[in-house]
PDB file of C-alpha atoms and ligand atoms in Angstrom:
ATOM      1  CA  THR A 645       0.838  88.134  89.802  1.00 51.00           C
ATOM      2  CA  GLN A 646       4.168  89.966  90.116  1.00 60.00           C
ATOM      3  CA  PRO A 647       7.234  88.073  88.788  1.00 66.00           C
ATOM      4  CA  GLN A 648       8.616  85.802  91.499  1.00 68.00           C
ATOM      5  CA  LYS A 649      11.816  87.048  93.169  1.00 69.00           C
ATOM      6  CA  PRO A 650      14.817  84.801  92.341  1.00 64.00           C
ATOM      7  CA  LYS A 651      14.656  81.959  94.857  1.00 74.00           C
ATOM      8  CA  LYS A 652      17.104  82.362  97.701  1.00 89.00           C
ATOM      9  CA  THR A 653      18.514  79.032  98.879  1.00 94.00           C
ATOM     10  CA  TRP A 654      18.271  78.449 102.606  1.00 97.00           C
ATOM     11  CA  GLU A 655      20.295  76.342 105.000  1.00 97.00           C
ATOM     12  CA  LEU A 656      19.984  75.283 108.611  1.00 98.00           C
ATOM     13  CA  ASN A 657      22.491  77.776 109.996  1.00 97.00           C
ATOM     14  CA  ASN A 658      20.386  80.641 108.682  1.00 98.00           C
ATOM     15  CA  PHE A 659      18.122  79.875 111.677  1.00 98.00           C
ATOM     16  CA  ASP A 660      18.202  79.901 115.475  1.00 98.00           C
ATOM     17  CA  ILE A 661      16.183  76.841 116.526  1.00 98.00           C
ATOM     18  CA  GLY A 662      13.699  77.218 119.405  1.00 98.00           C
ATOM     19  CA  ARG A 663      11.339  74.911 121.265  1.00 98.00           C
ATOM     20  CA  LEU A 664       9.685  71.794 119.903  1.00 97.00           C
ATOM     21  CA  LEU A 665       6.174  72.683 118.712  1.00 96.00           C
ATOM     22  CA  GLY A 666       4.999  69.230 117.671  1.00 93.00           C
ATOM     23  CA  ARG A 667       6.218  65.710 117.040  1.00 88.00           C
ATOM     24  CA  GLY A 668       5.282  63.602 114.033  1.00 76.00           C
ATOM     25  CA  LYS A 669       5.738  60.292 112.230  1.00 74.00           C
ATOM     26  CA  PHE A 670       8.164  61.798 109.700  1.00 79.00           C
ATOM     27  CA  GLY A 671       9.776  64.356 111.958  1.00 85.00           C
ATOM     28  CA  ASN A 672       9.218  67.300 114.267  1.00 93.00           C
ATOM     29  CA  VAL A 673       8.206  70.953 114.047  1.00 95.00           C
ATOM     30  CA  TYR A 674      10.350  73.554 115.815  1.00 97.00           C
ATOM     31  CA  LEU A 675       9.955  77.224 116.502  1.00 98.00           C
ATOM     32  CA  ALA A 676      12.768  78.966 114.597  1.00 98.00           C
ATOM     33  CA  ARG A 677      14.002  82.459 113.801  1.00 98.00           C
ATOM     34  CA  GLU A 678      15.817  83.558 110.683  1.00 98.00           C
ATOM     35  CA  LYS A 679      19.018  85.217 111.958  1.00 98.00           C
ATOM     36  CA  GLU A 680      19.316  88.208 109.626  1.00 98.00           C
ATOM     37  CA  SER A 681      15.663  89.327 109.596  1.00 98.00           C
ATOM     38  CA  GLN A 682      14.729  87.945 113.057  1.00 98.00           C
ATOM     39  CA  PHE A 683      11.599  86.612 111.281  1.00 98.00           C
ATOM     40  CA  VAL A 684       9.925  83.834 113.297  1.00 98.00           C
ATOM     41  CA  VAL A 685       8.848  80.667 111.479  1.00 98.00           C
ATOM     42  CA  ALA A 686       7.879  77.064 112.176  1.00 97.00           C
ATOM     43  CA  LEU A 687      10.555  74.699 110.861  1.00 97.00           C
ATOM     44  CA  LYS A 688       9.195  71.270 109.980  1.00 94.00           C
ATOM     45  CA  VAL A 689      11.982  68.672 109.789  1.00 95.00           C
ATOM     46  CA  LEU A 690      11.274  65.463 107.835  1.00 94.00           C
ATOM     47  CA  PHE A 691      13.690  62.553 107.839  1.00 93.00           C
ATOM     48  CA  LYS A 692      14.502  61.275 104.362  1.00 94.00           C
ATOM     49  CA  ARG A 693      14.974  57.743 105.686  1.00 93.00           C
ATOM     50  CA  GLN A 694      11.460  57.569 107.239  1.00 90.00           C
ATOM     51  CA  ILE A 695      10.020  59.070 104.042  1.00 90.00           C
ATOM     52  CA  GLY A 696      11.948  56.554 101.942  1.00 91.00           C
ATOM     53  CA  GLU A 697      10.976  53.602 104.122  1.00 90.00           C
ATOM     54  CA  SER A 698       7.289  54.565 103.868  1.00 86.00           C
ATOM     55  CA  ASN A 699       7.878  55.419 100.177  1.00 84.00           C
ATOM     56  CA  VAL A 700       5.963  58.681 100.307  1.00 85.00           C
ATOM     57  CA  GLU A 701       8.634  60.691  98.447  1.00 87.00           C
ATOM     58  CA  HIS A 702       6.210  61.496  95.606  1.00 82.00           C
ATOM     59  CA  GLN A 703       3.564  62.570  98.157  1.00 80.00           C
ATOM     60  CA  VAL A 704       6.088  64.842  99.901  1.00 86.00           C
ATOM     61  CA  ARG A 705       7.104  66.416  96.578  1.00 86.00           C
ATOM     62  CA  ARG A 706       3.486  66.877  95.472  1.00 79.00           C
ATOM     63  CA  GLU A 707       2.402  68.328  98.826  1.00 81.00           C
ATOM     64  CA  ILE A 708       5.375  70.764  98.869  1.00 88.00           C
ATOM     65  CA  GLU A 709       4.641  71.746  95.246  1.00 86.00           C
ATOM     66  CA  ILE A 710       0.971  72.433  96.051  1.00 82.00           C
ATOM     67  CA  GLN A 711       1.502  74.115  99.416  1.00 87.00           C
ATOM     68  CA  SER A 712       4.215  76.502  98.203  1.00 90.00           C
ATOM     69  CA  HIS A 713       1.860  78.021  95.592  1.00 90.00           C
ATOM     70  CA  LEU A 714      -1.144  78.521  97.857  1.00 91.00           C
ATOM     71  CA  ARG A 715      -1.896  82.074  99.009  1.00 96.00           C
ATOM     72  CA  HIS A 716      -4.951  82.418 101.238  1.00 96.00           C
ATOM     73  CA  PRO A 717      -5.515  84.093 104.630  1.00 98.00           C
ATOM     74  CA  HIS A 718      -6.814  80.831 106.108  1.00 97.00           C
ATOM     75  CA  ILE A 719      -4.123  78.515 104.734  1.00 95.00           C
ATOM     76  CA  LEU A 720      -0.760  78.286 106.497  1.00 95.00           C
ATOM     77  CA  ARG A 721       2.040  79.502 104.210  1.00 96.00           C
ATOM     78  CA  LEU A 722       4.916  77.263 103.127  1.00 95.00           C
ATOM     79  CA  TYR A 723       7.573  79.934 102.444  1.00 96.00           C
ATOM     80  CA  ALA A 724      10.381  77.669 101.193  1.00 96.00           C
ATOM     81  CA  TYR A 725      12.168  74.387 101.754  1.00 96.00           C
ATOM     82  CA  PHE A 726      15.712  73.007 101.668  1.00 97.00           C
ATOM     83  CA  HIS A 727      17.397  69.695 102.429  1.00 96.00           C
ATOM     84  CA  ASP A 728      20.679  68.104 103.509  1.00 96.00           C
ATOM     85  CA  ASP A 729      21.783  64.457 103.223  1.00 96.00           C
ATOM     86  CA  VAL A 730      19.480  63.319 105.997  1.00 96.00           C
ATOM     87  CA  ARG A 731      16.529  65.696 106.285  1.00 96.00           C
ATOM     88  CA  ILE A 732      14.065  67.868 104.392  1.00 95.00           C
ATOM     89  CA  TYR A 733      13.261  71.211 106.040  1.00 97.00           C
ATOM     90  CA  LEU A 734       9.981  73.069 105.437  1.00 95.00           C
ATOM     91  CA  ILE A 735       9.946  76.767 106.354  1.00 96.00           C
ATOM     92  CA  LEU A 736       6.354  77.348 107.442  1.00 96.00           C
ATOM     93  CA  GLU A 737       4.347  80.273 108.723  1.00 97.00           C
ATOM     94  CA  TYR A 738       4.291  80.235 112.539  1.00 98.00           C
ATOM     95  CA  ALA A 739       0.799  80.311 114.101  1.00 98.00           C
ATOM     96  CA  PRO A 740       1.254  81.897 117.518  1.00 98.00           C
ATOM     97  CA  GLN A 741      -1.971  80.645 119.088  1.00 98.00           C
ATOM     98  CA  GLY A 742      -1.428  76.945 118.471  1.00 97.00           C
ATOM     99  CA  THR A 743      -3.939  74.321 117.373  1.00 95.00           C
ATOM    100  CA  LEU A 744      -7.727  74.534 117.420  1.00 97.00           C
ATOM    101  CA  PHE A 745      -7.565  71.180 119.223  1.00 96.00           C
ATOM    102  CA  ASN A 746      -5.765  72.836 122.151  1.00 97.00           C
ATOM    103  CA  ALA A 747      -8.006  75.910 122.049  1.00 98.00           C
ATOM    104  CA  LEU A 748     -11.057  73.623 122.281  1.00 98.00           C
ATOM    105  CA  GLN A 749      -9.574  71.779 125.268  1.00 97.00           C
ATOM    106  CA  ALA A 750      -8.855  75.122 126.943  1.00 98.00           C
ATOM    107  CA  GLN A 751     -12.528  76.170 126.797  1.00 98.00           C
ATOM    108  CA  PRO A 752     -14.271  75.899 130.234  1.00 97.00           C
ATOM    109  CA  MET A 753     -17.039  73.730 128.698  1.00 97.00           C
ATOM    110  CA  LYS A 754     -14.643  72.242 126.094  1.00 97.00           C
ATOM    111  CA  ARG A 755     -16.750  73.887 123.394  1.00 98.00           C
ATOM    112  CA  PHE A 756     -17.156  77.252 121.621  1.00 98.00           C
ATOM    113  CA  ASP A 757     -20.225  79.475 121.492  1.00 98.00           C
ATOM    114  CA  GLU A 758     -22.171  79.854 118.228  1.00 98.00           C
ATOM    115  CA  ARG A 759     -20.484  83.091 117.197  1.00 98.00           C
ATOM    116  CA  GLN A 760     -16.942  81.723 117.609  1.00 98.00           C
ATOM    117  CA  SER A 761     -17.880  78.381 115.976  1.00 98.00           C
ATOM    118  CA  ALA A 762     -19.512  80.109 112.997  1.00 98.00           C
ATOM    119  CA  THR A 763     -16.431  82.337 112.607  1.00 98.00           C
ATOM    120  CA  TYR A 764     -14.155  79.283 112.396  1.00 98.00           C
ATOM    121  CA  ILE A 765     -16.528  77.430 110.022  1.00 98.00           C
ATOM    122  CA  GLN A 766     -16.787  80.482 107.728  1.00 98.00           C
ATOM    123  CA  ALA A 767     -12.985  80.837 107.603  1.00 98.00           C
ATOM    124  CA  LEU A 768     -12.549  77.148 106.852  1.00 97.00           C
ATOM    125  CA  CYS A 769     -15.268  77.278 104.221  1.00 97.00           C
ATOM    126  CA  SER A 770     -13.522  80.110 102.367  1.00 97.00           C
ATOM    127  CA  ALA A 771     -10.207  78.190 102.473  1.00 95.00           C
ATOM    128  CA  LEU A 772     -11.914  75.050 101.152  1.00 93.00           C
ATOM    129  CA  LEU A 773     -13.547  77.041  98.322  1.00 95.00           C
ATOM    130  CA  TYR A 774     -10.070  78.304  97.358  1.00 93.00           C
ATOM    131  CA  LEU A 775      -8.677  74.730  97.462  1.00 89.00           C
ATOM    132  CA  HIS A 776     -11.611  73.168  95.580  1.00 89.00           C
ATOM    133  CA  GLU A 777     -11.293  75.824  92.836  1.00 90.00           C
ATOM    134  CA  ARG A 778      -7.754  74.440  92.395  1.00 87.00           C
ATOM    135  CA  ASP A 779      -9.001  70.825  92.547  1.00 86.00           C
ATOM    136  CA  ILE A 780      -7.233  70.291  95.848  1.00 85.00           C
ATOM    137  CA  ILE A 781      -9.320  68.091  98.159  1.00 83.00           C
ATOM    138  CA  HIS A 782      -9.247  66.166 101.381  1.00 64.00           C
ATOM    139  CA  ARG A 783      -7.297  68.531 103.509  1.00 59.00           C
ATOM    140  CA  ASP A 784      -7.936  66.246 106.423  1.00 83.00           C
ATOM    141  CA  ILE A 785      -9.753  68.952 108.370  1.00 88.00           C
ATOM    142  CA  LYS A 786      -9.895  68.223 112.101  1.00 92.00           C
ATOM    143  CA  PRO A 787      -8.993  70.351 115.133  1.00 95.00           C
ATOM    144  CA  GLU A 788      -5.439  68.938 115.307  1.00 91.00           C
ATOM    145  CA  ASN A 789      -4.731  70.169 111.770  1.00 90.00           C
ATOM    146  CA  LEU A 790      -6.146  73.659 112.220  1.00 95.00           C
ATOM    147  CA  LEU A 791      -3.950  76.356 113.673  1.00 96.00           C
ATOM    148  CA  LEU A 792      -4.725  79.782 115.099  1.00 98.00           C
ATOM    149  CA  GLY A 793      -2.607  82.627 113.812  1.00 98.00           C
ATOM    150  CA  HIS A 794      -2.316  86.239 114.888  1.00 95.00           C
ATOM    151  CA  LYS A 795      -5.599  87.442 116.500  1.00 96.00           C
ATOM    152  CA  GLY A 796      -6.823  83.827 116.531  1.00 97.00           C
ATOM    153  CA  VAL A 797      -7.330  83.646 112.746  1.00 98.00           C
ATOM    154  CA  LEU A 798      -7.909  80.048 111.619  1.00 98.00           C
ATOM    155  CA  LYS A 799      -5.293  78.445 109.304  1.00 96.00           C
ATOM    156  CA  ILE A 800      -5.412  75.015 107.648  1.00 94.00           C
ATOM    157  CA  ALA A 801      -2.033  73.646 108.654  1.00 87.00           C
ATOM    158  CA  ASP A 802      -1.716  70.195 107.278  1.00 72.00           C
ATOM    159  CA  PHE A 803      -0.397  69.167 103.919  1.00 64.00           C
ATOM    160  CA  GLY A 804      -0.925  65.474 103.715  1.00 57.00           C
ATOM    161  CA  TRP A 805       0.328  63.937 106.907  1.00 41.00           C
ATOM    162  CA  SER A 806      -0.518  65.417 110.245  1.00 33.00           C
ATOM    163  CA  VAL A 807       2.014  66.094 112.966  1.00 34.00           C
ATOM    164  CA  HIS A 808       0.972  65.114 116.454  1.00 33.00           C
ATOM    165  CA  GLU A 809       1.605  67.815 118.980  1.00 31.00           C
ATOM    166  CA  PRO A 810       3.113  66.483 122.208  1.00 33.00           C
ATOM    167  CA  ASN A 811      -0.322  66.442 123.823  1.00 32.00           C
ATOM    168  CA  SER A 812      -2.969  65.635 121.270  1.00 34.00           C
ATOM    169  CA  MET A 813      -4.053  62.253 122.671  1.00 35.00           C
ATOM    170  CA  ARG A 814      -6.557  61.474 119.962  1.00 47.00           C
ATOM    171  CA  MET A 815      -4.001  60.087 117.512  1.00 41.00           C
ATOM    172  CA  THR A 816      -4.373  56.478 116.440  1.00 38.00           C
ATOM    173  CA  LEU A 817      -1.969  54.901 113.934  1.00 43.00           C
ATOM    174  CA  CYS A 818      -3.672  56.705 111.074  1.00 57.00           C
ATOM    175  CA  GLY A 819      -5.057  59.585 113.072  1.00 65.00           C
ATOM    176  CA  THR A 820      -8.519  59.816 114.578  1.00 79.00           C
ATOM    177  CA  VAL A 821     -11.233  58.098 112.505  1.00 88.00           C
ATOM    178  CA  ASP A 822     -13.941  60.445 113.791  1.00 93.00           C
ATOM    179  CA  TYR A 823     -13.698  62.631 110.719  1.00 91.00           C
ATOM    180  CA  LEU A 824     -13.811  59.925 108.038  1.00 91.00           C
ATOM    181  CA  PRO A 825     -16.840  60.160 105.711  1.00 92.00           C
ATOM    182  CA  PRO A 826     -18.833  56.989 104.872  1.00 93.00           C
ATOM    183  CA  GLU A 827     -17.340  56.691 101.372  1.00 89.00           C
ATOM    184  CA  MET A 828     -13.822  56.595 102.845  1.00 86.00           C
ATOM    185  CA  VAL A 829     -14.787  54.191 105.632  1.00 88.00           C
ATOM    186  CA  GLN A 830     -16.007  51.924 102.802  1.00 88.00           C
ATOM    187  CA  GLY A 831     -12.761  52.463 100.860  1.00 86.00           C
ATOM    188  CA  LYS A 832     -14.562  54.073  97.910  1.00 84.00           C
ATOM    189  CA  PRO A 833     -12.765  56.763  95.847  1.00 79.00           C
ATOM    190  CA  HIS A 834     -13.214  60.129  97.495  1.00 80.00           C
ATOM    191  CA  THR A 835     -14.254  63.386  95.828  1.00 86.00           C
ATOM    192  CA  LYS A 836     -14.021  66.942  97.130  1.00 88.00           C
ATOM    193  CA  ASN A 837     -17.334  66.280  98.891  1.00 92.00           C
ATOM    194  CA  VAL A 838     -15.408  64.506 101.650  1.00 91.00           C
ATOM    195  CA  ASP A 839     -14.484  68.003 102.853  1.00 91.00           C
ATOM    196  CA  LEU A 840     -18.166  68.867 103.232  1.00 96.00           C
ATOM    197  CA  TRP A 841     -18.669  65.898 105.547  1.00 97.00           C
ATOM    198  CA  SER A 842     -15.585  66.831 107.621  1.00 95.00           C
ATOM    199  CA  LEU A 843     -16.838  70.414 107.799  1.00 97.00           C
ATOM    200  CA  GLY A 844     -20.065  69.063 109.309  1.00 98.00           C
ATOM    201  CA  VAL A 845     -18.134  66.907 111.786  1.00 98.00           C
ATOM    202  CA  LEU A 846     -16.025  69.912 112.778  1.00 98.00           C
ATOM    203  CA  CYS A 847     -19.067  72.171 113.156  1.00 98.00           C
ATOM    204  CA  PHE A 848     -20.636  69.610 115.482  1.00 98.00           C
ATOM    205  CA  GLU A 849     -17.433  69.200 117.523  1.00 98.00           C
ATOM    206  CA  LEU A 850     -16.849  72.963 117.955  1.00 98.00           C
ATOM    207  CA  LEU A 851     -20.400  73.454 119.262  1.00 98.00           C
ATOM    208  CA  VAL A 852     -20.723  70.255 121.303  1.00 98.00           C
ATOM    209  CA  GLY A 853     -17.143  69.532 122.493  1.00 97.00           C
ATOM    210  CA  HIS A 854     -16.817  66.028 121.059  1.00 97.00           C
ATOM    211  CA  ALA A 855     -17.170  64.493 117.588  1.00 97.00           C
ATOM    212  CA  PRO A 856     -20.665  63.356 116.466  1.00 98.00           C
ATOM    213  CA  PHE A 857     -19.760  59.672 115.934  1.00 98.00           C
ATOM    214  CA  TYR A 858     -17.314  59.407 118.814  1.00 96.00           C
ATOM    215  CA  SER A 859     -17.429  56.040 120.572  1.00 95.00           C
ATOM    216  CA  LYS A 860     -15.158  53.723 122.531  1.00 91.00           C
ATOM    217  CA  ASN A 861     -13.680  51.884 119.512  1.00 92.00           C
ATOM    218  CA  TYR A 862     -13.213  52.043 115.737  1.00 91.00           C
ATOM    219  CA  ASP A 863     -15.924  49.562 114.859  1.00 94.00           C
ATOM    220  CA  GLU A 864     -18.540  51.422 116.891  1.00 96.00           C
ATOM    221  CA  THR A 865     -17.467  54.675 115.250  1.00 96.00           C
ATOM    222  CA  TYR A 866     -17.570  53.147 111.752  1.00 95.00           C
ATOM    223  CA  LYS A 867     -21.065  51.752 112.374  1.00 97.00           C
ATOM    224  CA  LYS A 868     -22.326  55.165 113.541  1.00 98.00           C
ATOM    225  CA  ILE A 869     -20.711  56.922 110.554  1.00 98.00           C
ATOM    226  CA  LEU A 870     -22.275  54.532 108.056  1.00 97.00           C
ATOM    227  CA  LYS A 871     -25.673  54.983 109.686  1.00 98.00           C
ATOM    228  CA  VAL A 872     -25.099  58.748 110.115  1.00 98.00           C
ATOM    229  CA  ASP A 873     -26.086  58.058 113.708  1.00 98.00           C
ATOM    230  CA  TYR A 874     -25.564  61.217 115.788  1.00 98.00           C
ATOM    231  CA  LYS A 875     -27.583  63.178 118.316  1.00 97.00           C
ATOM    232  CA  LEU A 876     -27.506  66.942 118.756  1.00 95.00           C
ATOM    233  CA  PRO A 877     -27.755  68.222 122.350  1.00 96.00           C
ATOM    234  CA  GLU A 878     -30.660  70.543 123.254  1.00 94.00           C
ATOM    235  CA  HIS A 879     -28.489  73.662 123.535  1.00 94.00           C
ATOM    236  CA  ILE A 880     -27.636  73.664 119.809  1.00 97.00           C
ATOM    237  CA  SER A 881     -29.668  76.261 117.860  1.00 98.00           C
ATOM    238  CA  LYS A 882     -32.102  75.159 115.117  1.00 98.00           C
ATOM    239  CA  ALA A 883     -30.018  76.999 112.502  1.00 98.00           C
ATOM    240  CA  ALA A 884     -26.807  75.198 113.520  1.00 98.00           C
ATOM    241  CA  SER A 885     -28.631  71.846 113.614  1.00 98.00           C
ATOM    242  CA  HIS A 886     -29.988  72.535 110.116  1.00 98.00           C
ATOM    243  CA  LEU A 887     -26.511  73.268 108.691  1.00 98.00           C
ATOM    244  CA  ILE A 888     -25.010  70.161 110.335  1.00 98.00           C
ATOM    245  CA  SER A 889     -27.853  68.013 108.992  1.00 98.00           C
ATOM    246  CA  LYS A 890     -27.158  69.314 105.449  1.00 98.00           C
ATOM    247  CA  LEU A 891     -23.452  68.352 105.675  1.00 98.00           C
ATOM    248  CA  LEU A 892     -23.629  64.989 107.499  1.00 98.00           C
ATOM    249  CA  VAL A 893     -25.402  63.363 104.549  1.00 98.00           C
ATOM    250  CA  LEU A 894     -24.563  59.812 103.435  1.00 97.00           C
ATOM    251  CA  ASN A 895     -24.707  60.546  99.698  1.00 97.00           C
ATOM    252  CA  PRO A 896     -21.698  62.837  98.926  1.00 95.00           C
ATOM    253  CA  GLN A 897     -23.628  64.501  96.052  1.00 96.00           C
ATOM    254  CA  HIS A 898     -26.409  65.614  98.393  1.00 98.00           C
ATOM    255  CA  ARG A 899     -24.186  67.530 100.851  1.00 98.00           C
ATOM    256  CA  LEU A 900     -24.668  71.317 100.942  1.00 98.00           C
ATOM    257  CA  PRO A 901     -22.118  72.901  98.540  1.00 98.00           C
ATOM    258  CA  LEU A 902     -19.530  75.277 100.038  1.00 98.00           C
ATOM    259  CA  ASP A 903     -20.931  78.411  98.364  1.00 98.00           C
ATOM    260  CA  GLN A 904     -24.290  77.672 100.042  1.00 98.00           C
ATOM    261  CA  VAL A 905     -22.616  76.986 103.402  1.00 98.00           C
ATOM    262  CA  MET A 906     -21.051  80.476 103.163  1.00 98.00           C
ATOM    263  CA  VAL A 907     -24.495  82.117 103.028  1.00 98.00           C
ATOM    264  CA  HIS A 908     -26.337  79.728 105.357  1.00 98.00           C
ATOM    265  CA  PRO A 909     -28.527  81.656 107.866  1.00 98.00           C
ATOM    266  CA  TRP A 910     -26.491  80.288 110.811  1.00 98.00           C
ATOM    267  CA  ILE A 911     -23.243  81.610 109.314  1.00 98.00           C
ATOM    268  CA  LEU A 912     -24.772  84.970 108.379  1.00 98.00           C
ATOM    269  CA  ALA A 913     -26.436  85.335 111.794  1.00 97.00           C
ATOM    270  CA  HIS A 914     -23.191  84.813 113.736  1.00 96.00           C
ATOM    271  CA  THR A 915     -20.529  86.549 111.630  1.00 94.00           C
ATOM    272  CA  GLN A 916     -20.380  90.279 110.981  1.00 81.00           C
TER     273      GLN A 916
HETATM  274  C1  LIG B1557      -1.037  68.608 112.344  1.00 53.78           C
HETATM  275  C2  LIG B1557      -0.387  69.837 112.771  1.00 53.78           C
HETATM  276  O1  LIG B1557       0.074  70.632 111.958  1.00 53.78           O
HETATM  277  N1  LIG B1557      -0.345  70.026 114.101  1.00 53.78           N
HETATM  278  C3  LIG B1557       0.416  71.073 114.714  1.00 53.78           C
HETATM  279  C4  LIG B1557       1.827  70.877 114.256  1.00 53.78           C
HETATM  280  C5  LIG B1557       2.804  70.881 115.333  1.00 53.78           C
HETATM  281  C6  LIG B1557       3.255  72.302 115.440  1.00 53.78           C
HETATM  282  N2  LIG B1557       2.919  72.905 114.156  1.00 53.78           N
HETATM  283  C7  LIG B1557       2.873  74.304 113.989  1.00 53.78           C
HETATM  284  C8  LIG B1557       3.033  74.922 112.739  1.00 53.78           C
HETATM  285 CL1  LIG B1557       3.331  73.963 111.321  1.00 53.78          CL
HETATM  286  C9  LIG B1557       2.971  76.303 112.620  1.00 53.78           C
HETATM  287  N3  LIG B1557       2.734  77.097 113.673  1.00 53.78           N
HETATM  288  C10 LIG B1557       2.560  76.525 114.886  1.00 53.78           C
HETATM  289  N4  LIG B1557       2.294  77.096 116.078  1.00 53.78           N
HETATM  290  C11 LIG B1557       2.223  76.081 116.984  1.00 53.78           C
HETATM  291  C12 LIG B1557       1.953  76.311 118.381  1.00 53.78           C
HETATM  292  C13 LIG B1557       1.863  77.546 118.974  1.00 53.78           C
HETATM  293  N5  LIG B1557       1.598  77.318 120.266  1.00 53.78           N
HETATM  294  C14 LIG B1557       1.417  78.323 121.317  1.00 53.78           C
HETATM  295  N6  LIG B1557       1.517  76.011 120.514  1.00 53.78           N
HETATM  296  C15 LIG B1557       1.747  75.373 119.355  1.00 53.78           C
HETATM  297  C16 LIG B1557       1.724  73.884 119.217  1.00 53.78           C
HETATM  298  N7  LIG B1557       2.399  74.868 116.405  1.00 53.78           N
HETATM  299  C17 LIG B1557       2.621  75.138 115.093  1.00 53.78           C
HETATM  300  C18 LIG B1557       2.137  72.067 113.368  1.00 53.78           C
END
């Protein structure tokens, strides 16, 4: 790769701050524009005190370190960061079409057709392959953490702790439990195969409009997850059902590997 340009240091008054994009436990995300270049970004503001109180400093440092080196069309860029006495500022790529969660809600039937769903799953799969090659796992993939960039291109947006947009209702104290794989529900150590499970949950939700193990409370959801108890509606194609059934597998080792998901007949049939 070409030698990195000397790092410019940034500060808050390099930016015009725009509307609030999302609100989170550690801080908020604002639309912002760099004054000289007029370049539009998303500025994520984290409060040092909240980070200190929850002693996640090391996690913040690690996540920033990882995120700033990632370069992939389906992973949201972290361009740079800076801090003052009170806050840490992350200069992030701005995704103009918002979250996949909102896009799903905006669908007339609250779900996508097979072509659109397969396009999102393929994009996510290629991003996960890139992350797994670098031993980065558990990107917490769920619609709230996936953004849509220019031309609706999917981007994994989270790096460790999700930010709740003003209107994503599905947040519980630790975020929705719908996407947790059995091994995490049981508090076992998780491997990169947790992402395969979440990919299956997401595939189901995009096609159906709700998560496979969704129920009225945590305990019900946990029970269904541990029993892999889900039902696919009639309108789902056999190929999609097959892929979902190869990802929502109790034993993490038996889930379909990402390189095989990429060439699954359902993916190939619905993406050019
Ligand atoms: C977990 C998570 O990252 N959720 C979304 C966070 C809040 C706004 N964040 C954005 C980030 Cl980090 C980057 N780009 C964004 N674009 C938007 C957005 C655009 N529209 C039209 N509506 C919204 C909302 N939001 C962002 C991230």
